Short mmCIF file of C-alpha atoms in Angstrom, two decimals:
data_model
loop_
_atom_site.label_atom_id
_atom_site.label_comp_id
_atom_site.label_asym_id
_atom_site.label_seq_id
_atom_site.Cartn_x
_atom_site.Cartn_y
_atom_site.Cartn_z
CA UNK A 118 0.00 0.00 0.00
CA UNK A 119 1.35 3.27 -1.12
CA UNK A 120 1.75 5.60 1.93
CA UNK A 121 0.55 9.21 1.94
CA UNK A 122 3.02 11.84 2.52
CA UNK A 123 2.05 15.02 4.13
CA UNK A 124 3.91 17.75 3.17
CA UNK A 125 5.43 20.08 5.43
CA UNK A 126 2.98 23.02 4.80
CA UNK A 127 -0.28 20.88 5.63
CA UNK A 128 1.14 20.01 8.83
CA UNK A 129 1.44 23.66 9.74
CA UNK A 130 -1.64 24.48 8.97
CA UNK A 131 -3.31 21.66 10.35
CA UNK A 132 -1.26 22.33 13.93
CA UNK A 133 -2.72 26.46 13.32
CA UNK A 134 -6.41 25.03 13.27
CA UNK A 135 -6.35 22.39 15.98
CA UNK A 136 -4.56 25.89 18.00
CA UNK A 137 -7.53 28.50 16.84
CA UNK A 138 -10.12 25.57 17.77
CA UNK A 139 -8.99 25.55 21.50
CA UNK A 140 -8.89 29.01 21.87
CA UNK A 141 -12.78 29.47 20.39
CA UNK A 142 -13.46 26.91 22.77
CA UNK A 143 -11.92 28.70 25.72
CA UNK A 144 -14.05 31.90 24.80
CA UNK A 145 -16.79 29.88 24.46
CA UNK A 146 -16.56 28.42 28.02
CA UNK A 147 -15.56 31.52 29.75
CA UNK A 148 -18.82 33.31 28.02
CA UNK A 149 -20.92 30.37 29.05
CA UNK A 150 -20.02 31.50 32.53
CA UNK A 151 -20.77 34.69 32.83
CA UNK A 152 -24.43 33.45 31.13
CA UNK A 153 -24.62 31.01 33.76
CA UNK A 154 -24.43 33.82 36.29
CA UNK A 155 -26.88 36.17 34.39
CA UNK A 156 -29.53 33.00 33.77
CA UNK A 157 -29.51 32.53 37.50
CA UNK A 158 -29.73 36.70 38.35
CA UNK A 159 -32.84 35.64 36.53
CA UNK A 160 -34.30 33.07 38.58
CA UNK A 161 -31.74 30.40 40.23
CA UNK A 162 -31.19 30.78 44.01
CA UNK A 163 -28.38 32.87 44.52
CA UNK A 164 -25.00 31.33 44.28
CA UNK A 165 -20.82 33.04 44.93
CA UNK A 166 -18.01 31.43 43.34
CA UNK A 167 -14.48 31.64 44.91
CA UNK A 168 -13.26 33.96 46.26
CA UNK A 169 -16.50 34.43 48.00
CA UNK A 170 -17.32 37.52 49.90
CA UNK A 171 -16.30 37.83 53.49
CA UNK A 172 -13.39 35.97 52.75
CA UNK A 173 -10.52 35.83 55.89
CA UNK A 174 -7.56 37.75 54.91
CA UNK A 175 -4.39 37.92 57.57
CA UNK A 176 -2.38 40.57 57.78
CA UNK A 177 0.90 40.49 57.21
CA UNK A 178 4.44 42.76 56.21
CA UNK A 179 3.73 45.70 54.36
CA UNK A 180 5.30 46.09 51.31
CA UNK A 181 8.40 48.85 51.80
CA UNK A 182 8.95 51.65 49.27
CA UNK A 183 12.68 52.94 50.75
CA UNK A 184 14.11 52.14 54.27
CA UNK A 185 11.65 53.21 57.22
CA UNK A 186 8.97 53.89 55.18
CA UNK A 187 6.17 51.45 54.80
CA UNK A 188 3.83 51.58 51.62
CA UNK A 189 0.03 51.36 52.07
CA UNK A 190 -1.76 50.09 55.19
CA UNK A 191 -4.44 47.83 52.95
CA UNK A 192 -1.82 45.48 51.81
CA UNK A 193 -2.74 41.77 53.44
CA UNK A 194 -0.22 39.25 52.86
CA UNK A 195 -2.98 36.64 51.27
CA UNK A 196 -4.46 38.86 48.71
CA UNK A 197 -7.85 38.13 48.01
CA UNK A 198 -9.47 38.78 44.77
CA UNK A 199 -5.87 38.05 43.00
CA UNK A 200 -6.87 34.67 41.45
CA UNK A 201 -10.14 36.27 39.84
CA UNK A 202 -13.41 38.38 40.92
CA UNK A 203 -16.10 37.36 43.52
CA UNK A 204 -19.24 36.53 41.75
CA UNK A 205 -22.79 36.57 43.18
CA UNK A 206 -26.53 36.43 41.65
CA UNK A 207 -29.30 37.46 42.88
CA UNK A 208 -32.67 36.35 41.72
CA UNK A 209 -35.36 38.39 40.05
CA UNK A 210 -38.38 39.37 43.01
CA UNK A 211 -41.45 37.80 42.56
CA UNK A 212 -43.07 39.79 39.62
CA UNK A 213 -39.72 41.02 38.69
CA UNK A 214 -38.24 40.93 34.80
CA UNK A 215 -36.43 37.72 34.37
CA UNK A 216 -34.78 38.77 31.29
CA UNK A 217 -33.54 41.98 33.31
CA UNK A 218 -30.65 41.17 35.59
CA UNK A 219 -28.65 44.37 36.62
CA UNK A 220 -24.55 43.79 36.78
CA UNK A 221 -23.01 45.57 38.78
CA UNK A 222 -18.78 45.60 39.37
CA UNK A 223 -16.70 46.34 42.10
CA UNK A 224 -13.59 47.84 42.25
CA UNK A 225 -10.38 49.10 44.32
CA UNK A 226 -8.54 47.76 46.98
CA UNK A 227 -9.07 45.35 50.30
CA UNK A 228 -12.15 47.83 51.92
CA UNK A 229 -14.49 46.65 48.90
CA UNK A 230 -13.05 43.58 48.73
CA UNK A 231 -14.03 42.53 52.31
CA UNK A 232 -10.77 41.89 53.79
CA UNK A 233 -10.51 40.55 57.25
CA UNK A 234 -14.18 40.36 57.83
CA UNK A 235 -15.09 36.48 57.81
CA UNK A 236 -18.61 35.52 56.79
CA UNK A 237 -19.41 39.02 56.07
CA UNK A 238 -21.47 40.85 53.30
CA UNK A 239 -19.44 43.15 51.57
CA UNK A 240 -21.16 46.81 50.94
CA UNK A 241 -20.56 46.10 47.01
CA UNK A 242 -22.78 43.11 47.63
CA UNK A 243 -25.37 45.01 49.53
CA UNK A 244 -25.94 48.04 46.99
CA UNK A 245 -25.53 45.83 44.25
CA UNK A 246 -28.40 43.96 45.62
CA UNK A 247 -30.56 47.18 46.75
CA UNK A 248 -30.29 49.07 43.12
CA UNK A 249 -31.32 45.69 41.59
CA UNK A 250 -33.98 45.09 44.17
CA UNK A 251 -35.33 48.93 43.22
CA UNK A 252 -36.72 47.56 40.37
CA UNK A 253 -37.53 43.77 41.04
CA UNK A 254 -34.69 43.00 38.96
CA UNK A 255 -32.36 40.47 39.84
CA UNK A 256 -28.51 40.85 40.13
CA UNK A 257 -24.73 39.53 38.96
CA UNK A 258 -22.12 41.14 41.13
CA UNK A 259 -18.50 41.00 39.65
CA UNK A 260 -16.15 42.10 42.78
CA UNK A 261 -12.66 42.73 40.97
CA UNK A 262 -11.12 44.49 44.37
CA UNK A 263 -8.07 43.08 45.51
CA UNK A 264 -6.69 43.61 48.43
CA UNK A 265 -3.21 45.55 48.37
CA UNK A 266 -4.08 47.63 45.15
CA UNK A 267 -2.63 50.54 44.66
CA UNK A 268 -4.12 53.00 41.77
CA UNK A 269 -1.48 51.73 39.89
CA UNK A 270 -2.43 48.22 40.07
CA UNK A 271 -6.08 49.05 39.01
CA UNK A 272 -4.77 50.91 35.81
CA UNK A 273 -2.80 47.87 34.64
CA UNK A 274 -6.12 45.53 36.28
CA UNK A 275 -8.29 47.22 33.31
CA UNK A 276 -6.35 45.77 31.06
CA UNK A 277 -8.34 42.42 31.98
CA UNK A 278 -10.20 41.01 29.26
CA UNK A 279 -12.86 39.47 31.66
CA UNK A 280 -13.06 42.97 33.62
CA UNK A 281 -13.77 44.72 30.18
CA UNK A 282 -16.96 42.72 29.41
CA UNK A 283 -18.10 42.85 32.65
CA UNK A 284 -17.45 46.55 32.51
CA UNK A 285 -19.40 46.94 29.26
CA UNK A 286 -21.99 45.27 30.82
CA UNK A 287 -22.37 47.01 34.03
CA UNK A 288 -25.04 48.85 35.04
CA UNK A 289 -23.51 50.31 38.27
CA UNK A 290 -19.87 50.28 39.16
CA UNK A 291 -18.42 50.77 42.79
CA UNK A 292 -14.96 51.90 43.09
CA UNK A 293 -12.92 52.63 46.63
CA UNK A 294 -8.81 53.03 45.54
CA UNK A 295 -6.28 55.48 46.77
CA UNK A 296 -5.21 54.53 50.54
CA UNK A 297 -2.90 52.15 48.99
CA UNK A 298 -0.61 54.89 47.48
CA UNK A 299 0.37 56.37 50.95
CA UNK A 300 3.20 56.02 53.20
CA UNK A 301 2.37 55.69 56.98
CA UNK A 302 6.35 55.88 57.29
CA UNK A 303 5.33 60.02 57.13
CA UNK A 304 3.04 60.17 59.88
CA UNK A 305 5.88 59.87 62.55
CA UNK A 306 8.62 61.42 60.74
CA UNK A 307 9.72 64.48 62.58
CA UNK A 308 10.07 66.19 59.75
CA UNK A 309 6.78 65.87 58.37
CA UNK A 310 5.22 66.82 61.88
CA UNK A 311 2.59 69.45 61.78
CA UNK A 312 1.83 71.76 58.88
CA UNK A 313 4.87 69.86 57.02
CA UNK A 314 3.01 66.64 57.24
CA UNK A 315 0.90 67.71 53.70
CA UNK A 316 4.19 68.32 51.98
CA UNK A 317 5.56 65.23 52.65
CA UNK A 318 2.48 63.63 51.30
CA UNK A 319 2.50 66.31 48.20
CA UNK A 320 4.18 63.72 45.63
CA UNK A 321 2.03 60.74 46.33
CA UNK A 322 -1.22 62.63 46.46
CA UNK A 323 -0.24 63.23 42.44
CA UNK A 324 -0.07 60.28 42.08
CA UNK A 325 -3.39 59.29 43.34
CA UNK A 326 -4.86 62.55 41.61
CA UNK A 327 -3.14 61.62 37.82
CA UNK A 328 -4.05 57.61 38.61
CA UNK A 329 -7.72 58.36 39.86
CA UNK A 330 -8.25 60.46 36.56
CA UNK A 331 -6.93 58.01 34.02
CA UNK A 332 -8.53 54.99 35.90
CA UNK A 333 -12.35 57.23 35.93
CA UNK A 334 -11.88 57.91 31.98
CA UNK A 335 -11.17 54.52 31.20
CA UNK A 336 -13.90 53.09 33.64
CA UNK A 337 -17.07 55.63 32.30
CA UNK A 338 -15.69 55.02 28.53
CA UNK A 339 -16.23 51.47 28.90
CA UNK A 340 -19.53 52.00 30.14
CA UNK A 341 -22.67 51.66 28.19
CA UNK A 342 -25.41 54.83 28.25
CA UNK A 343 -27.27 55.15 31.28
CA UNK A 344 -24.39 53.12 33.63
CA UNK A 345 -23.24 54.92 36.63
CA UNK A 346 -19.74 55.08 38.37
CA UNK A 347 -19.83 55.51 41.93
CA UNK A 348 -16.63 57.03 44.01
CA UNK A 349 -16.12 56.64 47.58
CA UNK A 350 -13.34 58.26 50.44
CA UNK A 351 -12.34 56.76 53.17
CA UNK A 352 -13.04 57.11 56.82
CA UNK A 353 -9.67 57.12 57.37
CA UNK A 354 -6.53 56.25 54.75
CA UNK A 355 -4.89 54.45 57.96
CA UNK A 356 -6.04 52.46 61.16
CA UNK A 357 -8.57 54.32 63.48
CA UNK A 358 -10.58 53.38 66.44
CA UNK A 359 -8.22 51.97 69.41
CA UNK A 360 -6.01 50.38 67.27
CA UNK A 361 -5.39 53.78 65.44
CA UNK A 362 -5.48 55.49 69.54
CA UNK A 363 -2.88 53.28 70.17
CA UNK A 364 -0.33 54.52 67.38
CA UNK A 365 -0.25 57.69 69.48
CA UNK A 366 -1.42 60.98 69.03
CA UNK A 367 0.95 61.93 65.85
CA UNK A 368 -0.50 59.11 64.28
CA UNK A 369 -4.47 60.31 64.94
CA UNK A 370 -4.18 63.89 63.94
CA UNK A 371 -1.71 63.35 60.83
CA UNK A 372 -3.91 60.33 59.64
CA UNK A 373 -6.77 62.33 59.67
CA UNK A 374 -5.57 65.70 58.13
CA UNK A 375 -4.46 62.87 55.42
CA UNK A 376 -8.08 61.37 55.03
CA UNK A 377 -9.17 64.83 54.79
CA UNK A 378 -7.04 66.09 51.88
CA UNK A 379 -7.28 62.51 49.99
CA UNK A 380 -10.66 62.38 50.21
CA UNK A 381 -10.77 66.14 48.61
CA UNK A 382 -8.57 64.87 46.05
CA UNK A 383 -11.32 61.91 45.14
CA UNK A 384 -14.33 64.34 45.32
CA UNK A 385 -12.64 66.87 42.38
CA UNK A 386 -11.58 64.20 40.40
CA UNK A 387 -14.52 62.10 40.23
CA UNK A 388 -16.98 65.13 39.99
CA UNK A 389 -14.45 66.08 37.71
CA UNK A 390 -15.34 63.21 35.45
CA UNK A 391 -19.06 63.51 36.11
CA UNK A 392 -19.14 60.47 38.34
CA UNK A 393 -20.68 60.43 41.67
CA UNK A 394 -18.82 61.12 44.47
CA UNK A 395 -19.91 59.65 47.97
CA UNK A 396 -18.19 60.78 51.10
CA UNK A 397 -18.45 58.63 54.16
CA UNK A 398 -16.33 60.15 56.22
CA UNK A 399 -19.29 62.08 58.43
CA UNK A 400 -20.95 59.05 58.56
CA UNK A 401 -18.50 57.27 60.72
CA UNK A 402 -16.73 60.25 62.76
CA UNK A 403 -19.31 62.44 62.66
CA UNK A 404 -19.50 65.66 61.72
CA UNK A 405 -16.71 67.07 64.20
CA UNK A 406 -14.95 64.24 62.87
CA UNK A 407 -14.46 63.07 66.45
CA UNK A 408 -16.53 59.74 67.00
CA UNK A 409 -15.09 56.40 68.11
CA UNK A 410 -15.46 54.07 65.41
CA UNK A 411 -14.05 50.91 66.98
CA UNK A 412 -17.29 49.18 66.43
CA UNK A 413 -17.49 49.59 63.13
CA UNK A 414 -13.58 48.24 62.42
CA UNK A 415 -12.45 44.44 62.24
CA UNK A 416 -9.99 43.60 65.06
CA UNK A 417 -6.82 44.90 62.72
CA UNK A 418 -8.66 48.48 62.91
CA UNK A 419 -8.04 48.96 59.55
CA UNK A 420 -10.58 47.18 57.43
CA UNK A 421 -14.72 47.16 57.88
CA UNK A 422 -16.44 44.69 59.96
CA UNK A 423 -20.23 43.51 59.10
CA UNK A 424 -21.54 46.93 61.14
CA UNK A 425 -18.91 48.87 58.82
CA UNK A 426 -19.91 47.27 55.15
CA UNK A 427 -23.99 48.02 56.42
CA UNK A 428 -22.88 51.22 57.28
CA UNK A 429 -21.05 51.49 53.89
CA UNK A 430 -23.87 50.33 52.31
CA UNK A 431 -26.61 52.94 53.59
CA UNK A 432 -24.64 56.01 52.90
CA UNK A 433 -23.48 54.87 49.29
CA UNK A 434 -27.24 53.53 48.57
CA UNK A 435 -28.66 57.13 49.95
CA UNK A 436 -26.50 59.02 47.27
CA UNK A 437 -27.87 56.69 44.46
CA UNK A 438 -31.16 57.72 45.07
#
């Protein structure tokens, strides 16, 4: 029997087939997922994929920009969120449009993405499931914070394939980024003491300010019409209640003359942008700024605990309305 000889061109192409076949059946899988969650926003009982919200994150070493000076006080050692977005669906209310689930995405660092606060609902969950619940609608909530992020990390994060679909899809995105950026080593540097303290802060708050701005164009032009984008500030940029006592009194005033100028910063850029800006601040230390908060903190005093992502949750939900 005469044997067939395939020539060296057939084999190439055959090899570039069987390679485009696998990756249209990757896309096809990954998009059967995300129709999977949308089907059950619809009508299935409400299911989270890992990492699911509430997640237990340790603290560890912070990451160190020079000698002394430690980078960012949200920066767990087990990142969660790294290996891929918290997913949850709601279902549709009784009555409500099946075909009508809202998606909503969350976004920033380890405050959104529920760090350190086991078993807990996260406030992205919570207004996601509110604005949905507005309308009878039911729900898919992408989380994409990561604990750790800098603004940074969240420009180079929106490079993300996955994030941009979900992202074109959204109908409501929640963003918290910024504290990240900062340097606690300033707060009891001599030479930043007092009115210095600001200057020492000057060159990261550009940061923040140019980061913010190009991560809010990117975010509202991958939006579709009608989608909002949804800013928050911090309480406080650094630990508060008694852990944040316990730093000393340097610590308490220069942390919160930080919040105060950071969270400035967020308002102009994101009204800036024609976002919506939501500050929290009042609603945790009051209007004097002076109120114990150690309730509303996990026991590292730097992350929300289930009081703090309800509390979260009603002041971001009353600027919605």
């Amino acid at each position: 029997m005469r044997r067939i000889r395939i020539g060296r061109g057939w084999r190439w192409g055959l090899a570039l087939g069987l390679v485009l076949l696998l990756v249209a059946g990757g896309l096809f899988y990954r998009s059967s997922l995300e129709q999977v969650a949308l089907d059950a926003a619809a009508g299935a009982p409400a299911t989270t994929r890992y990492p699911a919200p509430g997640d237990t994150v340790t603290s560890g070493t912070r990451r160190t920009r020079a000698p002394g000076r430690n980078r960012g006080r949200r920066n767990p050692s087990n990142t969660r969120g790294a290996d891929g977005p918290a997913v949850r669906t709601i279902p549709a209310a009784p009555g409500g449009r099946a075909d009508a689930a809202k998606v909503i995405v969350g976004l920033g660092d380890s405050v959104p993405a529920g760090a350190n606060c086991s078993g807990c609902t996260t406030y992205v969950d919570e207004v996601g499931h509110r604005f949905a619940a507005a309308g009878g609608d039911g729900a898919v909530i992408y989380n994409h914070a990561v604990s750790g992020y800098t603004t940074g990390d969240l420009l180079r994060q929106l490079d993300d394939g996955g994030l941009k679909r979900h992202l074109a899809r959204a109908d409501l995105v929640i963003l918290t980024i910024g504290a990240n950026d900062l340097d606690t080593g300033f707060l009891t540097d001599p030479a930043c003491a007092g009115e210095a303290l600001l200057g020492c802060y000057a060159a990261e708050l550009a940061t923040v300010r140019g980061d913010l701005d190009r991560i809010e164009a990117t975010v509202l032009s991958a939006l579709k019409p009608g989608a909002r984008l949804v800013v928050t500030g911090y309480w406080n940029v650094f630990t508060d209640g008694a852990v944040g006592r316990a730093e000393g009194a340097a610590w308490v005033s220069g942390s919160d003359s930080l919040t105060v100028r950071a969270n400035a910063l967020i308002e102009e850029v994101t009204r800036g942008r024609a976002g919506t800006y939501v500050e929290v601040r009042p609603a945790f230390r009051g209007a004097d700024g002076s109120q114990d908060i150690t309730d509303l903190l996990a026991d590292d005093g730097d992350h929300l605990n289930a009081a703090g992502h309800a509390r979260m949750a009603d002041v971001i939900t009353a600027a919605l309305r």
